[in-house]
């Protein structure tokens, strides 16, 4: 038995069901969604074949072809060519084919076969083929592909999984021969290119030769994918000689030759009418959802419903959580005598972590909505509708998907930019993504909105409206800065836009609930780790150094603590925004994680230590400056809200931007421009609102 | 010789057959790899709210591209 398990890679067009299969094989729960570009990095899992052998399964980003154009596609190509260090070339490739879309999916299959890798075809979405009243004959398909194993399956219903595991158990796969033919001159060009590569010790010279001749970008010195100069110098004359005889670009001839074979294969294996009569359900939905006028109305309606339900549906569970933590705080407080430990637990830990966890219901509602958008197929439509607007900014509709995901969290949003082909577009999208209001802002927005809008009959509507406005403001900011960056630091041509619009699918509710629970888990874990640690830190900063005289009133002690001193130090910067040193410290302490604002406020305002602890909200509402003016006045709240909309206050985002741009320059630039702009915007807001109120 | 018809000029709900790809930019190569080749039948489904991009049906799937790229494809209206 060999020591390391065999490597089996899942390869296929975007949205063909690779991750669904991966999850079925491994029992993991990687993200699945009904739009192209869900998976953007390789993921390894462990599975067992039907014979119990342990194998390593590799889930890859989807790609239409091995002529990689974007970061995610490059991962898939490099794994298959064995060019990625640390990842061995797969022993077997499972090509996941969307059977309802046979011809285009077969293109990649032919390319993988050409690489000389053993291939198993997972003929997925067989249910959709049947719905279209068609049938694919697996034997005929296998035969016309030169004997490749073909296994029909329906990944989302776990149909065909056992058969695939059985196919994986077989070890002696002989690679099949190329099933398409080229004209003699091309054949010669390919073999000459392979000779050049072999002379340069390239592994798999034949496979690489086909990739290079079949991909213009690899021979274009102005393109980032171009191969190294020395090899290129030898290959270019060969290509030019061929072009002299036959002026059609060589790569186009290769594509056409493959599609010729595909037409034959498809004709041999596909049975039944080519098209079902009339419009499909999906077509009918599109008539409304991407209708020139109705489409926009629906979009706005969906967003409004989302914010409205965040306030109405979440209200009751939020009260429960709030009360739960209040009871917990009282109970812990009554167990412990007055002292540091009690303060730490009650004011630091319970109030800090609890203050964030209270927002779990709202966050789940937001995730539920985003989950429905992602799994229904609407995401790609959003890109379609928004493309024109994005073009104004200088980006393209594809950038809208990462931005939309950033409403949940900027980190997956920034990861999703890997699907953007144009490097500059990608950079700009990364730079502006954190302006989209993420869920970590919800606790801050929640507290401040409640402070601004006094309890009244119709406050739900005002709150919904305010929330809508904040999200809108962040989105506008992102667009504004994208436009500025595209005209200055990342100048470049408009890049082509191209996106597949998959048919709508009913969201799998089990899947949505599962992903919701996973996300809730992440949120709770974050509260229990980062937020907890920072809450303790903040409490310590507000407590130490201790005044010599233990009878010192608490607010004086606070002023003399580390927090008080740093707060006083930065007060001049915060004053123009309307913040006293206490709010200023809370702002500064939330630069590592913005929701820490809530914990900092609760630590700072726990000073008026009465026996019964009112909820943080009422404590803040009652807070007054020495001269009796309410501290959280409307201008101050508005200024704070605007500051939190724009400021980059998330260490995790900083780290991801650092990794994705492989530089320190961009994350630092992002932190700088967002924070400076946040300050200016908050200042202007404070001025304007002060005048109005 | 008659004037070339471009894919970008085909009205929604009309179909056509590709005659030639007029540009060899890398973006156009991807369109060929996705199945848009001389001889392929294409239906234009609709235009997006502000006229651009357009939605096509090619080989049984829906694809959206901008007019700019569509203007690089010459077609024979059906
Ligand atoms: N009807 C049907 N839907 C399926 C089947 N397999 C997967 N799906 C759905 O197809 C969509 C895409 O599935 P994913 O597993 O995310 O596809 P992927 O190939 O990993 O996509 P990328 O990561 O974007 O490349 C999801 O909505 C799945 O629920 C199937 O056999 N039948
Ligand atoms: Mg995937």
PDB file of C-alpha atoms in Angstrom, chain A residues 76-275:
ATOM      1  CA  UNK A  76      -7.807  24.560 -11.890  1.00  0.00           C
ATOM      2  CA  UNK A  77      -5.464  24.613 -14.862  1.00  0.00           C
ATOM      3  CA  UNK A  78      -2.279  24.512 -12.799  1.00  0.00           C
ATOM      4  CA  UNK A  79      -3.479  21.543 -10.760  1.00  0.00           C
ATOM      5  CA  UNK A  80      -4.244  19.603 -13.938  1.00  0.00           C
ATOM      6  CA  UNK A  81      -0.943  20.443 -15.579  1.00  0.00           C
ATOM      7  CA  UNK A  82       0.968  19.645 -12.405  1.00  0.00           C
ATOM      8  CA  UNK A  83       2.300  23.210 -12.281  1.00  0.00           C
ATOM      9  CA  UNK A  84       1.182  23.970  -8.757  1.00  0.00           C
ATOM     10  CA  UNK A  85       3.849  23.356  -6.176  1.00  0.00           C
ATOM     11  CA  UNK A  86       2.771  21.296  -3.197  1.00  0.00           C
ATOM     12  CA  UNK A  87      -0.120  19.672  -5.015  1.00  0.00           C
ATOM     13  CA  UNK A  88       0.722  16.462  -6.881  1.00  0.00           C
ATOM     14  CA  UNK A  89      -0.795  15.980 -10.304  1.00  0.00           C
ATOM     15  CA  UNK A  90      -4.081  14.124  -9.784  1.00  0.00           C
ATOM     16  CA  UNK A  91      -4.118  10.363 -10.335  1.00  0.00           C
ATOM     17  CA  UNK A  92      -7.664  10.449 -11.654  1.00  0.00           C
ATOM     18  CA  UNK A  93      -9.834  13.331 -12.784  1.00  0.00           C
ATOM     19  CA  UNK A  94     -13.575  13.271 -12.323  1.00  0.00           C
ATOM     20  CA  UNK A  95     -14.968  15.549 -14.993  1.00  0.00           C
ATOM     21  CA  UNK A  96     -18.274  16.860 -13.752  1.00  0.00           C
ATOM     22  CA  UNK A  97     -20.498  17.487 -16.743  1.00  0.00           C
ATOM     23  CA  UNK A  98     -23.755  19.393 -16.621  1.00  0.00           C
ATOM     24  CA  UNK A  99     -25.671  16.975 -18.812  1.00  0.00           C
ATOM     25  CA  UNK A 100     -28.331  19.561 -19.628  1.00  0.00           C
ATOM     26  CA  UNK A 101     -25.588  21.537 -21.289  1.00  0.00           C
ATOM     27  CA  UNK A 102     -23.687  18.744 -22.942  1.00  0.00           C
ATOM     28  CA  UNK A 103     -21.814  20.408 -25.806  1.00  0.00           C
ATOM     29  CA  UNK A 104     -20.200  23.266 -23.926  1.00  0.00           C
ATOM     30  CA  UNK A 105     -19.283  20.977 -21.015  1.00  0.00           C
ATOM     31  CA  UNK A 106     -17.669  18.452 -23.339  1.00  0.00           C
ATOM     32  CA  UNK A 107     -15.206  21.073 -24.512  1.00  0.00           C
ATOM     33  CA  UNK A 108     -13.381  20.997 -21.192  1.00  0.00           C
ATOM     34  CA  UNK A 109     -13.673  17.203 -21.074  1.00  0.00           C
ATOM     35  CA  UNK A 110     -11.822  16.956 -24.387  1.00  0.00           C
ATOM     36  CA  UNK A 111      -9.144  19.283 -23.057  1.00  0.00           C
ATOM     37  CA  UNK A 112      -8.666  17.159 -19.948  1.00  0.00           C
ATOM     38  CA  UNK A 113      -8.498  13.991 -22.027  1.00  0.00           C
ATOM     39  CA  UNK A 114      -5.866  15.714 -24.167  1.00  0.00           C
ATOM     40  CA  UNK A 115      -3.733  16.201 -21.073  1.00  0.00           C
ATOM     41  CA  UNK A 116      -3.371  12.440 -20.883  1.00  0.00           C
ATOM     42  CA  UNK A 117      -5.019  12.169 -17.486  1.00  0.00           C
ATOM     43  CA  UNK A 118      -7.311   9.253 -16.627  1.00  0.00           C
ATOM     44  CA  UNK A 119     -10.859  10.577 -16.720  1.00  0.00           C
ATOM     45  CA  UNK A 120     -14.166   9.528 -15.193  1.00  0.00           C
ATOM     46  CA  UNK A 121     -17.180  11.477 -16.382  1.00  0.00           C
ATOM     47  CA  UNK A 122     -19.820  12.298 -13.795  1.00  0.00           C
ATOM     48  CA  UNK A 123     -22.817  13.035 -15.980  1.00  0.00           C
ATOM     49  CA  UNK A 124     -24.569  15.297 -13.509  1.00  0.00           C
ATOM     50  CA  UNK A 125     -27.991  17.025 -13.502  1.00  0.00           C
ATOM     51  CA  UNK A 126     -29.505  14.066 -15.208  1.00  0.00           C
ATOM     52  CA  UNK A 127     -32.840  15.136 -13.704  1.00  0.00           C
ATOM     53  CA  UNK A 128     -32.756  18.356 -15.695  1.00  0.00           C
ATOM     54  CA  UNK A 129     -32.199  16.427 -18.918  1.00  0.00           C
ATOM     55  CA  UNK A 130     -35.246  14.311 -18.160  1.00  0.00           C
ATOM     56  CA  UNK A 131     -37.299  17.404 -17.396  1.00  0.00           C
ATOM     57  CA  UNK A 132     -36.397  18.674 -20.864  1.00  0.00           C
ATOM     58  CA  UNK A 133     -37.728  15.352 -22.196  1.00  0.00           C
ATOM     59  CA  UNK A 134     -34.325  14.299 -23.415  1.00  0.00           C
ATOM     60  CA  UNK A 135     -32.083  11.391 -22.625  1.00  0.00           C
ATOM     61  CA  UNK A 136     -28.356  10.812 -22.831  1.00  0.00           C
ATOM     62  CA  UNK A 137     -27.112   7.338 -23.585  1.00  0.00           C
ATOM     63  CA  UNK A 138     -24.107   6.832 -21.283  1.00  0.00           C
ATOM     64  CA  UNK A 139     -22.763   3.887 -23.302  1.00  0.00           C
ATOM     65  CA  UNK A 140     -22.895   5.788 -26.552  1.00  0.00           C
ATOM     66  CA  UNK A 141     -21.232   8.772 -24.900  1.00  0.00           C
ATOM     67  CA  UNK A 142     -18.508   6.594 -23.442  1.00  0.00           C
ATOM     68  CA  UNK A 143     -17.916   4.904 -26.749  1.00  0.00           C
ATOM     69  CA  UNK A 144     -17.692   8.098 -28.742  1.00  0.00           C
ATOM     70  CA  UNK A 145     -15.219   9.463 -26.208  1.00  0.00           C
ATOM     71  CA  UNK A 146     -12.901   6.532 -26.733  1.00  0.00           C
ATOM     72  CA  UNK A 147     -14.046   4.382 -23.833  1.00  0.00           C
ATOM     73  CA  UNK A 148     -14.053   6.845 -20.929  1.00  0.00           C
ATOM     74  CA  UNK A 149     -16.119   5.686 -17.949  1.00  0.00           C
ATOM     75  CA  UNK A 150     -19.398   7.633 -17.862  1.00  0.00           C
ATOM     76  CA  UNK A 151     -21.556   7.615 -14.734  1.00  0.00           C
ATOM     77  CA  UNK A 152     -24.929   9.374 -14.751  1.00  0.00           C
ATOM     78  CA  UNK A 153     -25.726  11.075 -11.462  1.00  0.00           C
ATOM     79  CA  UNK A 154     -27.764  13.696  -9.672  1.00  0.00           C
ATOM     80  CA  UNK A 155     -25.453  15.126  -7.065  1.00  0.00           C
ATOM     81  CA  UNK A 156     -27.993  17.129  -5.089  1.00  0.00           C
ATOM     82  CA  UNK A 157     -30.129  14.006  -4.524  1.00  0.00           C
ATOM     83  CA  UNK A 158     -27.087  11.773  -3.914  1.00  0.00           C
ATOM     84  CA  UNK A 159     -28.031   9.615  -6.895  1.00  0.00           C
ATOM     85  CA  UNK A 160     -25.088   7.879  -8.555  1.00  0.00           C
ATOM     86  CA  UNK A 161     -22.671   8.514  -5.698  1.00  0.00           C
ATOM     87  CA  UNK A 162     -22.111   4.824  -4.981  1.00  0.00           C
ATOM     88  CA  UNK A 163     -21.440   4.134  -8.665  1.00  0.00           C
ATOM     89  CA  UNK A 164     -18.902   6.950  -8.737  1.00  0.00           C
ATOM     90  CA  UNK A 165     -17.210   5.586  -5.631  1.00  0.00           C
ATOM     91  CA  UNK A 166     -17.034   2.250  -7.338  1.00  0.00           C
ATOM     92  CA  UNK A 167     -15.455   3.811 -10.412  1.00  0.00           C
ATOM     93  CA  UNK A 168     -12.932   5.546  -8.145  1.00  0.00           C
ATOM     94  CA  UNK A 169     -11.914   2.176  -6.722  1.00  0.00           C
ATOM     95  CA  UNK A 170     -10.611   1.021 -10.068  1.00  0.00           C
ATOM     96  CA  UNK A 171      -6.912   1.721 -10.214  1.00  0.00           C
ATOM     97  CA  UNK A 172      -5.743   0.814 -13.662  1.00  0.00           C
ATOM     98  CA  UNK A 173      -7.175   3.569 -15.750  1.00  0.00           C
ATOM     99  CA  UNK A 174      -5.541   3.840 -19.084  1.00  0.00           C
ATOM    100  CA  UNK A 175      -5.769   7.316 -20.520  1.00  0.00           C
ATOM    101  CA  UNK A 176      -7.788   7.365 -23.731  1.00  0.00           C
ATOM    102  CA  UNK A 177      -6.572   8.735 -27.023  1.00  0.00           C
ATOM    103  CA  UNK A 178      -7.493  12.112 -28.379  1.00  0.00           C
ATOM    104  CA  UNK A 179     -10.900  11.873 -30.052  1.00  0.00           C
ATOM    105  CA  UNK A 180     -10.597  14.841 -32.404  1.00  0.00           C
ATOM    106  CA  UNK A 181      -8.256  15.409 -35.277  1.00  0.00           C
ATOM    107  CA  UNK A 182      -6.336  18.362 -36.594  1.00  0.00           C
ATOM    108  CA  UNK A 183      -5.235  19.203 -40.103  1.00  0.00           C
ATOM    109  CA  UNK A 184      -1.747  18.060 -40.958  1.00  0.00           C
ATOM    110  CA  UNK A 185      -0.147  21.478 -40.617  1.00  0.00           C
ATOM    111  CA  UNK A 186      -1.532  21.871 -37.084  1.00  0.00           C
ATOM    112  CA  UNK A 187      -0.444  18.392 -36.120  1.00  0.00           C
ATOM    113  CA  UNK A 188       3.033  19.270 -37.258  1.00  0.00           C
ATOM    114  CA  UNK A 189       2.986  22.577 -35.374  1.00  0.00           C
ATOM    115  CA  UNK A 190       1.946  20.778 -32.206  1.00  0.00           C
ATOM    116  CA  UNK A 191       4.654  18.176 -32.422  1.00  0.00           C
ATOM    117  CA  UNK A 192       7.343  20.769 -33.183  1.00  0.00           C
ATOM    118  CA  UNK A 193       6.180  22.820 -30.205  1.00  0.00           C
ATOM    119  CA  UNK A 194       6.307  19.732 -28.025  1.00  0.00           C
ATOM    120  CA  UNK A 195       9.881  19.159 -29.157  1.00  0.00           C
ATOM    121  CA  UNK A 196      10.855  22.688 -28.130  1.00  0.00           C
ATOM    122  CA  UNK A 197       9.248  22.154 -24.747  1.00  0.00           C
ATOM    123  CA  UNK A 198      10.867  18.771 -24.262  1.00  0.00           C
ATOM    124  CA  UNK A 199      14.233  20.367 -24.984  1.00  0.00           C
ATOM    125  CA  UNK A 200      13.464  22.790 -22.150  1.00  0.00           C
ATOM    126  CA  UNK A 201      12.637  19.922 -19.789  1.00  0.00           C
ATOM    127  CA  UNK A 202       8.959  20.833 -19.511  1.00  0.00           C
ATOM    128  CA  UNK A 203       6.929  18.038 -17.986  1.00  0.00           C
ATOM    129  CA  UNK A 204       4.179  16.706 -20.269  1.00  0.00           C
ATOM    130  CA  UNK A 205       5.498  18.443 -23.373  1.00  0.00           C
ATOM    131  CA  UNK A 206       2.589  17.257 -25.522  1.00  0.00           C
ATOM    132  CA  UNK A 207      -0.069  18.465 -23.123  1.00  0.00           C
ATOM    133  CA  UNK A 208       1.677  21.778 -22.644  1.00  0.00           C
ATOM    134  CA  UNK A 209       2.138  22.200 -26.390  1.00  0.00           C
ATOM    135  CA  UNK A 210      -1.583  21.914 -26.943  1.00  0.00           C
ATOM    136  CA  UNK A 211      -2.279  24.385 -24.150  1.00  0.00           C
ATOM    137  CA  UNK A 212       0.153  26.908 -25.584  1.00  0.00           C
ATOM    138  CA  UNK A 213      -0.978  26.642 -29.185  1.00  0.00           C
ATOM    139  CA  UNK A 214      -4.605  26.594 -28.079  1.00  0.00           C
ATOM    140  CA  UNK A 215      -4.322  29.721 -25.948  1.00  0.00           C
ATOM    141  CA  UNK A 216      -3.392  32.973 -27.579  1.00  0.00           C
ATOM    142  CA  UNK A 217      -2.778  34.703 -24.251  1.00  0.00           C
ATOM    143  CA  UNK A 218       0.121  32.356 -23.523  1.00  0.00           C
ATOM    144  CA  UNK A 219       1.861  33.588 -26.659  1.00  0.00           C
ATOM    145  CA  UNK A 220       1.064  37.263 -26.123  1.00  0.00           C
ATOM    146  CA  UNK A 221       3.888  39.093 -24.330  1.00  0.00           C
ATOM    147  CA  UNK A 222       1.503  41.815 -23.186  1.00  0.00           C
ATOM    148  CA  UNK A 223      -0.659  39.291 -21.349  1.00  0.00           C
ATOM    149  CA  UNK A 224       0.095  38.218 -17.754  1.00  0.00           C
ATOM    150  CA  UNK A 225      -0.359  34.557 -18.740  1.00  0.00           C
ATOM    151  CA  UNK A 226       2.421  34.671 -21.303  1.00  0.00           C
ATOM    152  CA  UNK A 227       5.032  31.949 -21.052  1.00  0.00           C
ATOM    153  CA  UNK A 228       8.669  32.604 -20.540  1.00  0.00           C
ATOM    154  CA  UNK A 229      10.530  34.547 -23.126  1.00  0.00           C
ATOM    155  CA  UNK A 230      13.083  32.010 -24.215  1.00  0.00           C
ATOM    156  CA  UNK A 231      10.535  29.347 -25.115  1.00  0.00           C
ATOM    157  CA  UNK A 232       8.284  31.918 -26.731  1.00  0.00           C
ATOM    158  CA  UNK A 233      11.097  33.059 -29.016  1.00  0.00           C
ATOM    159  CA  UNK A 234      11.389  29.552 -30.387  1.00  0.00           C
ATOM    160  CA  UNK A 235       7.679  28.906 -30.724  1.00  0.00           C
ATOM    161  CA  UNK A 236       6.611  32.172 -32.364  1.00  0.00           C
ATOM    162  CA  UNK A 237       8.310  31.450 -35.734  1.00  0.00           C
ATOM    163  CA  UNK A 238       6.632  28.032 -35.838  1.00  0.00           C
ATOM    164  CA  UNK A 239       3.221  29.591 -35.325  1.00  0.00           C
ATOM    165  CA  UNK A 240       3.933  32.328 -37.853  1.00  0.00           C
ATOM    166  CA  UNK A 241       4.913  29.752 -40.454  1.00  0.00           C
ATOM    167  CA  UNK A 242       1.606  27.960 -39.973  1.00  0.00           C
ATOM    168  CA  UNK A 243      -0.305  31.242 -40.165  1.00  0.00           C
ATOM    169  CA  UNK A 244       1.303  31.989 -43.498  1.00  0.00           C
ATOM    170  CA  UNK A 245      -0.269  28.884 -45.003  1.00  0.00           C
ATOM    171  CA  UNK A 246      -3.598  29.257 -43.245  1.00  0.00           C
ATOM    172  CA  UNK A 247      -4.573  32.701 -41.970  1.00  0.00           C
ATOM    173  CA  UNK A 248      -7.215  31.621 -39.429  1.00  0.00           C
ATOM    174  CA  UNK A 249      -5.702  31.960 -35.928  1.00  0.00           C
ATOM    175  CA  UNK A 250      -4.377  28.586 -34.800  1.00  0.00           C
ATOM    176  CA  UNK A 251      -6.271  28.690 -31.512  1.00  0.00           C
ATOM    177  CA  UNK A 252      -9.553  29.221 -33.357  1.00  0.00           C
ATOM    178  CA  UNK A 253      -8.827  26.247 -35.562  1.00  0.00           C
ATOM    179  CA  UNK A 254      -8.183  24.076 -32.526  1.00  0.00           C
ATOM    180  CA  UNK A 255     -11.410  25.217 -30.877  1.00  0.00           C
ATOM    181  CA  UNK A 256     -13.323  24.536 -34.081  1.00  0.00           C
ATOM    182  CA  UNK A 257     -11.760  21.089 -34.469  1.00  0.00           C
ATOM    183  CA  UNK A 258     -12.792  20.178 -30.940  1.00  0.00           C
ATOM    184  CA  UNK A 259     -16.342  21.410 -31.479  1.00  0.00           C
ATOM    185  CA  UNK A 260     -16.568  19.388 -34.686  1.00  0.00           C
ATOM    186  CA  UNK A 261     -15.887  16.282 -32.658  1.00  0.00           C
ATOM    187  CA  UNK A 262     -18.315  17.468 -29.973  1.00  0.00           C
ATOM    188  CA  UNK A 263     -21.155  17.825 -32.464  1.00  0.00           C
ATOM    189  CA  UNK A 264     -20.581  14.227 -33.520  1.00  0.00           C
ATOM    190  CA  UNK A 265     -20.399  12.972 -29.938  1.00  0.00           C
ATOM    191  CA  UNK A 266     -23.490  14.883 -28.929  1.00  0.00           C
ATOM    192  CA  UNK A 267     -25.464  13.637 -31.921  1.00  0.00           C
ATOM    193  CA  UNK A 268     -24.460  10.070 -31.105  1.00  0.00           C
ATOM    194  CA  UNK A 269     -25.486  10.146 -27.458  1.00  0.00           C
ATOM    195  CA  UNK A 270     -28.308  12.658 -27.075  1.00  0.00           C
ATOM    196  CA  UNK A 271     -31.822  11.367 -27.667  1.00  0.00           C
ATOM    197  CA  UNK A 272     -35.032  13.321 -27.923  1.00  0.00           C
ATOM    198  CA  UNK A 273     -36.311  16.684 -29.049  1.00  0.00           C
ATOM    199  CA  UNK A 274     -33.752  19.424 -29.032  1.00  0.00           C
ATOM    200  CA  UNK A 275     -35.990  21.912 -27.269  1.00  0.00           C
TER     201      UNK A 275
END
